[in-house]
XYZ file of C-alpha atoms in Angstrom:
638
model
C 15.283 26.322 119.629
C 13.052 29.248 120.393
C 9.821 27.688 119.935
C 8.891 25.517 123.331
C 5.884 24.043 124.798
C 3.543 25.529 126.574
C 1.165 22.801 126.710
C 1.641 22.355 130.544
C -1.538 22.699 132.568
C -1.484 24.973 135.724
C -4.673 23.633 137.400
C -3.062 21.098 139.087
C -1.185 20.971 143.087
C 2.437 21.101 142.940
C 2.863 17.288 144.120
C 1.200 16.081 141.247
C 2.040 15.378 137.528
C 1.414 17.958 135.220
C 0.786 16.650 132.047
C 0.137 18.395 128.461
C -3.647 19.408 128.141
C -5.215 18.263 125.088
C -4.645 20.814 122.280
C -7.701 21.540 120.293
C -5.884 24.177 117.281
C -3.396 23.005 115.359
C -0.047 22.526 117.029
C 2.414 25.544 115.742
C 5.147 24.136 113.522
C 8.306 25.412 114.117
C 11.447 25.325 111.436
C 15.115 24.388 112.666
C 18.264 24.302 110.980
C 19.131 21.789 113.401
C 17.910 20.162 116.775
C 20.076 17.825 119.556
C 18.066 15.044 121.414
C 18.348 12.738 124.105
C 16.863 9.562 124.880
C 18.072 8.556 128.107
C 17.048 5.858 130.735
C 18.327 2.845 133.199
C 20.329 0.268 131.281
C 17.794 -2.517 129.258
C 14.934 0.518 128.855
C 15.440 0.115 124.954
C 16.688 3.695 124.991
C 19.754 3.212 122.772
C 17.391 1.156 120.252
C 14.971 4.106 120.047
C 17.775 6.615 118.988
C 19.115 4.554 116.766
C 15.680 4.079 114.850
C 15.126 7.713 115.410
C 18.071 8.463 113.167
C 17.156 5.760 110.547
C 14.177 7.351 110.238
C 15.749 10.844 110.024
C 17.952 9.892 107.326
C 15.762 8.378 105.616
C 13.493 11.318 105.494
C 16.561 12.945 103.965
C 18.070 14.646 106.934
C 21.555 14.932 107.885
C 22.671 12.699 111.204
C 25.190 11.283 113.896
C 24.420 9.345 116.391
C 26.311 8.861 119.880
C 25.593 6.375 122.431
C 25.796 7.258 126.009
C 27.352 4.371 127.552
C 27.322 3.973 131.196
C 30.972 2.361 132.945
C 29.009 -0.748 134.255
C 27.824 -3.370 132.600
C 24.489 -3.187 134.605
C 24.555 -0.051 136.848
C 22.248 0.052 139.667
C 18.902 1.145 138.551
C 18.199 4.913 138.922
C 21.578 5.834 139.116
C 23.265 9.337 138.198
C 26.036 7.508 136.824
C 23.994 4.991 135.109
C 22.683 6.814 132.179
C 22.157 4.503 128.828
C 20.715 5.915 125.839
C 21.487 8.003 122.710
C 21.893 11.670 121.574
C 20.919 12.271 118.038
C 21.935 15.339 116.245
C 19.409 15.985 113.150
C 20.034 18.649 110.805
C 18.665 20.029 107.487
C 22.570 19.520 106.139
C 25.156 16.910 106.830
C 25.954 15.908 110.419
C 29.694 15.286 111.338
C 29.480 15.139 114.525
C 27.314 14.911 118.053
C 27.391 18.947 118.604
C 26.911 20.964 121.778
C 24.190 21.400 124.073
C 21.112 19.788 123.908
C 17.798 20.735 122.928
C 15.443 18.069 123.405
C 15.879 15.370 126.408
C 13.489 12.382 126.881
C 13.734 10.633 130.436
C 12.734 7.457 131.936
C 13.390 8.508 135.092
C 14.907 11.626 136.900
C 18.196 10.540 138.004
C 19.589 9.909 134.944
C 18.297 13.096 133.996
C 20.078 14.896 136.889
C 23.191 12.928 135.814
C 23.459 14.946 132.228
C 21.926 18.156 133.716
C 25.448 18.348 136.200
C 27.625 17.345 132.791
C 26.501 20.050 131.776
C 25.249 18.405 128.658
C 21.691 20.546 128.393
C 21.560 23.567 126.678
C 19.240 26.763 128.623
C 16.014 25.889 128.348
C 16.172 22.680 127.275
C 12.436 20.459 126.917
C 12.357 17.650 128.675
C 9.739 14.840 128.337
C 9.652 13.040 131.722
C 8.396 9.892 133.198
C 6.161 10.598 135.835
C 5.137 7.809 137.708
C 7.855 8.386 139.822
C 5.864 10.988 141.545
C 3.589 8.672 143.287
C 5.747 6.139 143.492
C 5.071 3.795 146.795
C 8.461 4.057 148.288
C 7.933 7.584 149.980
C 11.780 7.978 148.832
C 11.832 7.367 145.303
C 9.063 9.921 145.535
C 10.774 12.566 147.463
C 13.922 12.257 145.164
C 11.821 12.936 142.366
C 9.910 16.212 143.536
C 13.344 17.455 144.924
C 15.152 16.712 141.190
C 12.036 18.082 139.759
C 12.045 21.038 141.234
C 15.626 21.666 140.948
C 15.288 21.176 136.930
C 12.505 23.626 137.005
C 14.786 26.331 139.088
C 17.237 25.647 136.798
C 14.846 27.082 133.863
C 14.273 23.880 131.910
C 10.705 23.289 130.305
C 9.386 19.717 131.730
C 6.608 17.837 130.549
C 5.923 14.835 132.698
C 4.492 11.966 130.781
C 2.931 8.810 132.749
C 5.022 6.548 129.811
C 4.885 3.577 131.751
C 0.345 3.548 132.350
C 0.243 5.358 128.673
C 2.343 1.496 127.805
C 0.589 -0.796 129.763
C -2.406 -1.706 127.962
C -0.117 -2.632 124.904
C 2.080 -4.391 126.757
C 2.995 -6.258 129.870
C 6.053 -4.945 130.620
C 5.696 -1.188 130.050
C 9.104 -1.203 130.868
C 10.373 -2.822 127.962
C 7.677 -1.068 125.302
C 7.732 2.312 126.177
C 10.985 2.695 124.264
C 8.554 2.593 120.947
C 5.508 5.017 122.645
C 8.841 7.329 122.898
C 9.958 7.085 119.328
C 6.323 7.914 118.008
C 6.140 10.686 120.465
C 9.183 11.839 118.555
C 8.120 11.354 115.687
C 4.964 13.293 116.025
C 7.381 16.101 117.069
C 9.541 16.497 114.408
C 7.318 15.893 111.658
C 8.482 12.493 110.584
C 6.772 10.582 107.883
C 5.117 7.267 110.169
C 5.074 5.185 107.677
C 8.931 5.162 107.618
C 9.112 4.776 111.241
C 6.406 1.866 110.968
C 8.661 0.085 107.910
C 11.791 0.986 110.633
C 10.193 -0.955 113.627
C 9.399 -3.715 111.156
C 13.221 -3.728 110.248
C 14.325 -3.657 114.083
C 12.354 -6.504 114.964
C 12.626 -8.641 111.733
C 14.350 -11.365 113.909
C 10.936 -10.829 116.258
C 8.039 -13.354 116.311
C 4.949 -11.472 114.369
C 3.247 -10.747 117.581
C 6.443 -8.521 118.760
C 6.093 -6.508 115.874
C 2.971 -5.960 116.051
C 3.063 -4.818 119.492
C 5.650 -2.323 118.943
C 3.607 -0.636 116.160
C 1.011 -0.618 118.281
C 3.361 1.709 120.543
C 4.722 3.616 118.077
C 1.141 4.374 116.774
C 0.254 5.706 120.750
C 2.722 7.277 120.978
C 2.294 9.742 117.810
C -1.331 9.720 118.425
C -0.814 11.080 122.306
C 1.347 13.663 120.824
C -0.999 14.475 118.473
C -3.524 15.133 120.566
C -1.240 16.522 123.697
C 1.447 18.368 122.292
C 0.896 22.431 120.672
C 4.462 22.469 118.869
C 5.804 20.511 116.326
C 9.137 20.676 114.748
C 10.527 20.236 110.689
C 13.519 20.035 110.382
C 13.967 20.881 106.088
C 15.330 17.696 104.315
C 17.291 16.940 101.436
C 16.463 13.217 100.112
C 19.813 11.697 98.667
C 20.155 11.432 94.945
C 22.048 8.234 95.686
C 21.252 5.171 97.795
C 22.674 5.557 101.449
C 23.032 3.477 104.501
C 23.002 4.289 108.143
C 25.685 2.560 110.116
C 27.956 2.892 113.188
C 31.711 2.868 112.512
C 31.951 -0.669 113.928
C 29.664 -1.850 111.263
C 31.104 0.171 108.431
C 34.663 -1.313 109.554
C 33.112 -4.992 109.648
C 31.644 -4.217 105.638
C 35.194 -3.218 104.749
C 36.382 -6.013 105.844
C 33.894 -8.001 103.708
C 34.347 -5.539 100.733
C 38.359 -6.177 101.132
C 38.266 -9.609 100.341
C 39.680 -10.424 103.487
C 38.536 -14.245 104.381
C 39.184 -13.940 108.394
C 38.406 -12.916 111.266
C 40.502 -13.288 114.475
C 38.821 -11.725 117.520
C 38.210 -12.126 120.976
C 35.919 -10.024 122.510
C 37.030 -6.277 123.642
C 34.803 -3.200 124.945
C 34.074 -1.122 122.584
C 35.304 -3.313 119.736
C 33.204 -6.313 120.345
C 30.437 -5.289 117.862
C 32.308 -5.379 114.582
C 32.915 -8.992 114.677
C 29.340 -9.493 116.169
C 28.377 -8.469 112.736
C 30.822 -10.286 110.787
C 29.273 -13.226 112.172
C 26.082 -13.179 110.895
C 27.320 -12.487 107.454
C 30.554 -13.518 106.647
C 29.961 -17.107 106.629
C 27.699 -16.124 103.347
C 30.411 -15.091 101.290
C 32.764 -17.782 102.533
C 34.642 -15.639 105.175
C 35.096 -17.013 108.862
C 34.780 -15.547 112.182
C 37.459 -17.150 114.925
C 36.681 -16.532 118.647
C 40.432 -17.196 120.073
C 40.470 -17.905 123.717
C 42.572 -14.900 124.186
C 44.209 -11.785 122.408
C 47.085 -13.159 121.489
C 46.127 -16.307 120.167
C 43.653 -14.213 118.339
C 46.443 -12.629 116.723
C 48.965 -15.511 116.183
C 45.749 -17.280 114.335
C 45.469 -13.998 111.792
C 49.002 -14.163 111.294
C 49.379 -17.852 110.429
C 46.365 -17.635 108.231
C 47.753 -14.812 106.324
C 51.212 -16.604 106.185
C 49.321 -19.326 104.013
C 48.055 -16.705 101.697
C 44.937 -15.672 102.808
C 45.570 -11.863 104.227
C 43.460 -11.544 107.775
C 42.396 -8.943 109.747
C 42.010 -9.025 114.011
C 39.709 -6.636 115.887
C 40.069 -5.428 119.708
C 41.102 -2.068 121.861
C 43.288 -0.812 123.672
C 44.302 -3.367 126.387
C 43.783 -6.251 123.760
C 46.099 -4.436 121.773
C 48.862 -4.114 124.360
C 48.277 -7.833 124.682
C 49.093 -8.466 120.803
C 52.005 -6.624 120.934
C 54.712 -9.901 120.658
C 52.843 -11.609 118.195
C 52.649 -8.234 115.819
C 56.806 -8.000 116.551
C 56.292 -11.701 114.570
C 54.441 -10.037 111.801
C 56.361 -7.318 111.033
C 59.780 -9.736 112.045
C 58.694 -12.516 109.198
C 56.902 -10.097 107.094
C 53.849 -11.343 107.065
C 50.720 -9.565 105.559
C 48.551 -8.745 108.630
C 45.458 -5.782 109.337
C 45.011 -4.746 113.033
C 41.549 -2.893 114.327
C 41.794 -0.736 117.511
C 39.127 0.815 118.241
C 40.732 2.762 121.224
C 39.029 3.152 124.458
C 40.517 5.390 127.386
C 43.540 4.268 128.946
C 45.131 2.761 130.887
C 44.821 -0.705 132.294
C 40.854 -1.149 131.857
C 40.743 2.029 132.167
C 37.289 3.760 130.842
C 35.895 0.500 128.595
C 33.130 2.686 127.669
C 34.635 6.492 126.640
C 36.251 7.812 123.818
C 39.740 8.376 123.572
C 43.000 8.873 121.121
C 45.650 7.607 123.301
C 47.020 4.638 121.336
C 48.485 6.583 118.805
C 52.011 6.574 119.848
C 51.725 3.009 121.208
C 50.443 2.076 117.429
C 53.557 3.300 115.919
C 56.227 2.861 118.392
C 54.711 0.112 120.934
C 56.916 -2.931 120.396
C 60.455 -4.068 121.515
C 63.041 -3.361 119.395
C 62.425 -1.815 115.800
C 58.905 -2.933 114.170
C 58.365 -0.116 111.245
C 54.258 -0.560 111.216
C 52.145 1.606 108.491
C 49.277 3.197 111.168
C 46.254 5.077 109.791
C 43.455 6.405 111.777
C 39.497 6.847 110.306
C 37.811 10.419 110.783
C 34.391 9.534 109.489
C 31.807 6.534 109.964
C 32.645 6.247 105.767
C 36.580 6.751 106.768
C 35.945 3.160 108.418
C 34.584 1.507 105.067
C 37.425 2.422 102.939
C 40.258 2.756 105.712
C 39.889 -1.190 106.036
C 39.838 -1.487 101.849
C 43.472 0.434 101.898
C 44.812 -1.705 105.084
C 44.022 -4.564 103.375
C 46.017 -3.504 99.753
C 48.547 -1.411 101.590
C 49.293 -4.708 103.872
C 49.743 -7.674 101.083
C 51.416 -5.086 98.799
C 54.185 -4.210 101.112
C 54.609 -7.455 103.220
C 53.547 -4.989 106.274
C 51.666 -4.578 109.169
C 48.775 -1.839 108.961
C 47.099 -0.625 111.876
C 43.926 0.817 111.520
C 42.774 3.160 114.564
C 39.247 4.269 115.262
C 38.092 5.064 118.842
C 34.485 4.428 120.858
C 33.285 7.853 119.128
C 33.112 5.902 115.694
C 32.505 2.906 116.925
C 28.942 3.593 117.846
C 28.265 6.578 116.238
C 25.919 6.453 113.129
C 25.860 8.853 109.948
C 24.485 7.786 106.480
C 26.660 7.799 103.797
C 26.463 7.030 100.117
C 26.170 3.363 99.078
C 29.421 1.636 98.139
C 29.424 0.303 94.738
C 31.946 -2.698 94.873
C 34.720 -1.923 92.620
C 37.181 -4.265 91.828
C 39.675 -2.162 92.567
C 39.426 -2.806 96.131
C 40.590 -6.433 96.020
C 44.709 -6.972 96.559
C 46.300 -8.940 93.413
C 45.771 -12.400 93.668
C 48.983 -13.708 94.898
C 51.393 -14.956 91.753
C 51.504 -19.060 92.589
C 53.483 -19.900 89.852
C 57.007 -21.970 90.488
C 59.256 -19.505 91.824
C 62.656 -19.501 89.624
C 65.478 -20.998 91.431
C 67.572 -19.019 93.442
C 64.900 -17.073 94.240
C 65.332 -15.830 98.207
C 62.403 -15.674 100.451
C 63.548 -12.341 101.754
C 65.468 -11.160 98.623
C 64.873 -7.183 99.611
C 64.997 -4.610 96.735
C 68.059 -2.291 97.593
C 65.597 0.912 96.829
C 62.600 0.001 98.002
C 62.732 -3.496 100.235
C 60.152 -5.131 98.702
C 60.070 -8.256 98.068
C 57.877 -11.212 95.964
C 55.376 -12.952 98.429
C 56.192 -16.760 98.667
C 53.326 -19.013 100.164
C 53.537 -22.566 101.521
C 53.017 -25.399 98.950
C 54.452 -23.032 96.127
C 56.801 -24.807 93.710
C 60.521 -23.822 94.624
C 59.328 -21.976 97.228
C 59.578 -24.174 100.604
C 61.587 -22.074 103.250
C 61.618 -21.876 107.213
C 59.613 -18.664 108.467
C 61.233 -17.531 111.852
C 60.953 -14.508 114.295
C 64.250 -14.519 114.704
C 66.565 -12.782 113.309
C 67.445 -13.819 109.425
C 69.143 -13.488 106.396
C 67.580 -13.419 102.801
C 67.730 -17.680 102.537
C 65.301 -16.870 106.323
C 67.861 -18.932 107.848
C 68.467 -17.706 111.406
C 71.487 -15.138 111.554
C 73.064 -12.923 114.100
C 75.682 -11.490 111.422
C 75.774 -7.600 112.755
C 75.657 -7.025 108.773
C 72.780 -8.822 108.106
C 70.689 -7.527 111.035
C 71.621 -4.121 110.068
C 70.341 -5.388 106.210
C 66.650 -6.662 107.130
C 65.798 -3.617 109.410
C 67.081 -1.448 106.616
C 64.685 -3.166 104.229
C 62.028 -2.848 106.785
C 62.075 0.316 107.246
C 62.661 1.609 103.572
C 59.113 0.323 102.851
C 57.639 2.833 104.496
C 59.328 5.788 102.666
C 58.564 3.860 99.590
C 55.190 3.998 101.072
C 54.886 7.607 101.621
C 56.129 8.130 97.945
C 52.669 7.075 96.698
C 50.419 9.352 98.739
C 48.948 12.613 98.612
C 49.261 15.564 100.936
C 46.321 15.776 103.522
C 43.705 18.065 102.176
C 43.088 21.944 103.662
C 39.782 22.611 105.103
C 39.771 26.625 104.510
C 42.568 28.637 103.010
C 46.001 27.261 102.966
C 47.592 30.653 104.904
C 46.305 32.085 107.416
C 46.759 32.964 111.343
C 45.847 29.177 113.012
C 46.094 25.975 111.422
C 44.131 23.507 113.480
C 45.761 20.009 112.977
C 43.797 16.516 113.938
C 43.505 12.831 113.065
C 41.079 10.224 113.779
C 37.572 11.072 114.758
C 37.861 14.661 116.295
C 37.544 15.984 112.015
C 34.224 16.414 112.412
C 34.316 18.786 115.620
C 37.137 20.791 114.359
C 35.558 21.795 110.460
C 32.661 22.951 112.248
C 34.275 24.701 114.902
C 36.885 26.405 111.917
C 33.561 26.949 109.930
C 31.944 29.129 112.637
C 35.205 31.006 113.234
C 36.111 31.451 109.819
C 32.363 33.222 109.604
C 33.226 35.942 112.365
C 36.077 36.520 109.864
C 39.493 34.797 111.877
C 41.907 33.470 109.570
C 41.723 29.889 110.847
C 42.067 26.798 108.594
C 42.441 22.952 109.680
C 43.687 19.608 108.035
C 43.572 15.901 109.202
C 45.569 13.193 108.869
C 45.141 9.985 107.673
C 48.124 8.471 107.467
C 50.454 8.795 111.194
C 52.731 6.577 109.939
C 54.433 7.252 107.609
C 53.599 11.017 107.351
C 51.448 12.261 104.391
C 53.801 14.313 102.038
C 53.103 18.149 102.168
C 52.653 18.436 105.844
C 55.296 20.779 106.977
C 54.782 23.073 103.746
C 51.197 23.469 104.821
C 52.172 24.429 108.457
C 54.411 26.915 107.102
C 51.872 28.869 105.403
C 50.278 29.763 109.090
C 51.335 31.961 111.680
C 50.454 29.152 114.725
C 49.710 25.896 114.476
C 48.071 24.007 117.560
C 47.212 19.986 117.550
C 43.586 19.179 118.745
C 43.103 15.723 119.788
C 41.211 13.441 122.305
C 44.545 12.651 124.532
C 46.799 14.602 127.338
C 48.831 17.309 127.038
C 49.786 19.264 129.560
C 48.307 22.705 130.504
C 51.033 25.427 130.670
C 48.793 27.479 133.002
C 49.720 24.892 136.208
C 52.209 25.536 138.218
C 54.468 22.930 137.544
C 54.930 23.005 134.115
C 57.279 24.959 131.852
C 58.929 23.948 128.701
C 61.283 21.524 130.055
C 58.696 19.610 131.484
C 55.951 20.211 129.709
C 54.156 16.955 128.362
C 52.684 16.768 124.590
C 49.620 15.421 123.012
C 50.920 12.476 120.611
C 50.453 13.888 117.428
C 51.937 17.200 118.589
C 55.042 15.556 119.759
C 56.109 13.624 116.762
C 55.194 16.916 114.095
C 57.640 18.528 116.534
C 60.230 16.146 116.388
C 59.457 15.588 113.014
C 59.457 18.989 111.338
C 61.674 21.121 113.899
C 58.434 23.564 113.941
C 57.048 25.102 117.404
C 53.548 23.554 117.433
C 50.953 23.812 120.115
C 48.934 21.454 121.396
C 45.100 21.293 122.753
C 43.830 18.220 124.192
C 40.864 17.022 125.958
C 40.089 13.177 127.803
C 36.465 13.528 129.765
C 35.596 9.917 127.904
C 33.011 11.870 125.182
C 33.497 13.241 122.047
C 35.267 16.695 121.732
C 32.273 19.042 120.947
C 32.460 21.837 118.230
C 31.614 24.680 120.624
C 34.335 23.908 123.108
C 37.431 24.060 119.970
C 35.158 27.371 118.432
C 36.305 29.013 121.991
C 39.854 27.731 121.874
C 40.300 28.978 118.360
C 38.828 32.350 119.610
C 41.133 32.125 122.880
C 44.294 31.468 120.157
C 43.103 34.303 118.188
C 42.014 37.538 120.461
């Protein structure tokens, strides 16, 4: 951004605020292609609300989003803590947004050490304005108030524009508790700055607090009104930021949401959950509304009876999906072995978290990928796909859902914390009918029909429910022969995994080769899954502009493989994986290529295709930005 305020008045002794001076011209109106901001403050501040009506508001002025929480590890961090930072970032742009982007350019504060706790994560871009609480300044404890001048002054050395802002006394005659309002006076302020329309953000507010008594809602448009009325008469810069308006309807949502909607859009009739970090929120909102279409939301007391309860509702013909992370899904593990063992229709959620044990309950991460496919005793052929896009999440649960009762099969969908909380608008859905499975055939099954009687091509088999005509039979985890009677015949072990197993190459006979983002030859192919698509087409599109010969693709499906995958590595020189889990560094001392540890995706494309392929990966519990894989590319590529 190279228009900044300069609305700071220099009258004043270094020890005390310096607020804007009233501006009597016009403020100058700057034009962006694109602007990064941060709302930041202690936990329960209302931050992460304001950023999320902040990019409502946005989209609905037409511009493109994404939304990323910042998450602090605790559940309530000590207040005014560098680690405790809780808020949003919200990238708006005058195109689509696919991801959270680099540095940022705009940074609101509610106090200064969670400030100083982006400013050494090197999260702020050169320069960077900064609206700051001030009251901190004076505060009574003499060492709040020396903590603040020394942070303050340290920004300020560090070349960053502040503007301190007494939020809290600018708050208090509206409210009581500044504490909890100012989180509105801060979304008018920014609205005021980038040009937004206020009677959007007024009809927003109304739409936050619908659940709110009348006299709530009133008093957070009275904030929101201050707060664009302070920064019209304070502030000599104002932002627009051109917009688009959609020709078609669109919703904002975070990927938990969107995954909770395709549940409902499935047809899918329950829920088994029980409450997981960062997966918690899709069945939150599967709650309110799934009761109205006659859909049910079960709180197990633990993961695996969570799981045990999908499974035994989808054995009785109604197909059900369960929700949780990482460490729930480790948990689940046994009872999925059942699933796939009996063959038994069943849709599994992980939104991965980092790893392992409890890990980081908070960050991003792509480390359950190989754990998805291959995490069960003994041989447990699961179809996995992974979501790239807030949308992916919609119709990634529609497929599961289809893929699952059509094939008798387990289907694993994977999204990660960057989804989960992330928002983007996207188009509408228009329900199709499409997206429902068959209804299952309930008519008398002819005799001699066998519960498991396996195709010899494909291993399918017809789906037999209890109280179907001709149909009784024992269901067992052990294993069975056709007649599911119990059976440790070497043959007939050998026999059901074979059948298991050739479903997913009958499967991957249906689907189509992952799509090319850029030219199909080239010097670099850039290969991803999951939610890092975003990062990487922006960082191919800015190296593709300086003229390298770089192209990417993402995959959908991990198991089994898209067709097409090795013929599209073969039209590139090098081709290097990119994802949000370890791989070793070859630059340490240790490692060489005997030792040398892969990222996941890298290691089975290896094993898989017999092709040397690279691997890149990153794990500091955020989202991979675009900048940092435009530099790797260039690295690959000098």
């Amino acid at each position: 951004m190279s228009e900044t305020l300069t609305s700071v008045r220099e009258d004043v002794p270094a020890d005390e605020p310096s607020p804007p001076r009233p501006v009597a011209a016009e403020p100058t109106v700057t034009t962006l292609d694109e602007c990064v901001v941060e709302i930041i403050s202690d936990s329960g501040e209302g931050a992460q609300r304001c950023g999320q009506s902040l990019g409502a508001i946005a989209a609905r002025m037409g511009n493109g989003v994404w939304t990323v929480e910042i998450i602090p590890a605790e559940i309530q961090p000590p207040a005014r803590s560098i680690a405790g930072a809780s808020g949003n970032r919200i990238r708006l742009g005058s195109g689509r947004i696919a991801n959270g982007g680099d540095g940022v350019d705009v940074v609101v504060a509610f106090n200064e050490q969670v400030l100083l706790g982006r400013v050494r994560a090197g999260e702020l871009k050169p320069g960077c304005t900064i609206f700051l609480e001030s009251m901190w300044r004076t505060h009574s404890d003499p060492r709040i108030a020396a903590a603040y001048r020394e942070t303050y002054e340290e920004l300020v050395d560090r070349g960053y524009l502040i503007v301190e802002i007494p939020f809290e006394a600018l708050c208090k005659p509206v409210v009581p508790d500044a504490r909890r309002g100012k989180n509105m006076f801060v979304l008018g302020l920014l609205c005021s700055l980038f040009s937004f329309d206020l009677k959007l953000a007024r009809e927003q507010v109304r739409l936050t607090f619908r659940k709110k008594s009348d006299t709530v809602i009133r008093a957070n448009l009275t904030l929101l009104e201050a707060g664009a009325a302070w920064a019209e008469d304070n502030l000599d810069v104002k932002y627009r930021i051109p917009a688009q308006r959609a020709t078609v309807p669109q919703i904002v949502v975070n990927g938990n949401t969107a995954l909770a909607l395709g549940v409902l859009a499935s047809g899918m009739e329950i829920c088994a959950m029980y409450p997981i970090t960062p997966a918690t929120s899709a069945s939150h909102y599967l709650s309110e509304v799934f009761e109205r279409v006659g859909g049910i939301v079960h709180q197990a007391e633990d993961e695996i009876a969570a799981c045990t309860f999908a499974i035994g509702a989808s054995y009785a013909g109604k197909c059900a999906v369960t929700i949780t992370s990482g460490p729930g899904y480790s948990l689940k593990q046994e009872a999925i072995g059942l699933a796939v063992m009996a063959e038994i229709p069943l849709v599994v959620i992980n939104v991965q978290r980092g790893g392992p044990s409890t890990g980081q309950p908070t960050k991003g991460e792509q480390g359950d990928l190989l754990t998805a496919i291959y995490g069960s005793h003994g041989d447990a052929p699961k179809v996995v796909m992974a979501a790239s896009t807030i949308e992916d999440c919609f119709y990634s649960v529609i497929t599961a859902r289809k893929i699952a009762e059509a094939f008798n099969m387990v289907v694993v969908v994977l999204s990660d914390s960057n989804l989960a909380t992330s928002q983007q608008p996207f188009p509408r859905p228009k329900f199709d009918e499409a997206w429902l499975a068959a209804p299952i055939d309930q008519s008398p099954v002819p005799f001699g029909t066998k519960p498991y009687d396996w195709n010899p091509d494909t291993g399918l088999f017809r789906r037999v429910i209890p109280g179907q005509p001709n149909g009784m039979y024992t269901v067992t985890g052990l294993a069975h022969d056709r007649d599911s009677r119990v059976a440790y015949d070497p043959v007939i072990n050998q026999e059901s995994i074979r059948a298991r197993s050739l479903k997913l190459a009958a499967l991957q006979k249906t689907l189509k080769p992952p799509p090319v983002f850029g030219d199909r030859t080239g010097d670099l192919l850039i290969v991803g899954w999951g939610s890092t698509r975003g990062a990487i087409e922006e960082a191919v599109t800015r190296a593709r502009a300086e003229g390298l010969k770089v192209s990417s693709t993402n995959l959908h499906f991990l198991q089994p493989l898209q067709p097409g995958v090795k013929e599209i590595m073969q039209g590139f020189k090098n081709v290097l994986c990119v994802e949000a889990n370890w791989c070793d560094r070859p630059e340490d001392k240790l490692i060489d290529e005997n030792n040398r540890r892969f990222s996941a995706l890298a290691m089975m494309l290896r094993s898989r295709f017999l092709v040397d392929i690279d691997c890149w990966g990153e794990v500091m519990g955020q989202p991979i930005k675009p900048g940092t894989i435009h530099e790797l590319i260039r690295a690959r590529l000098a």
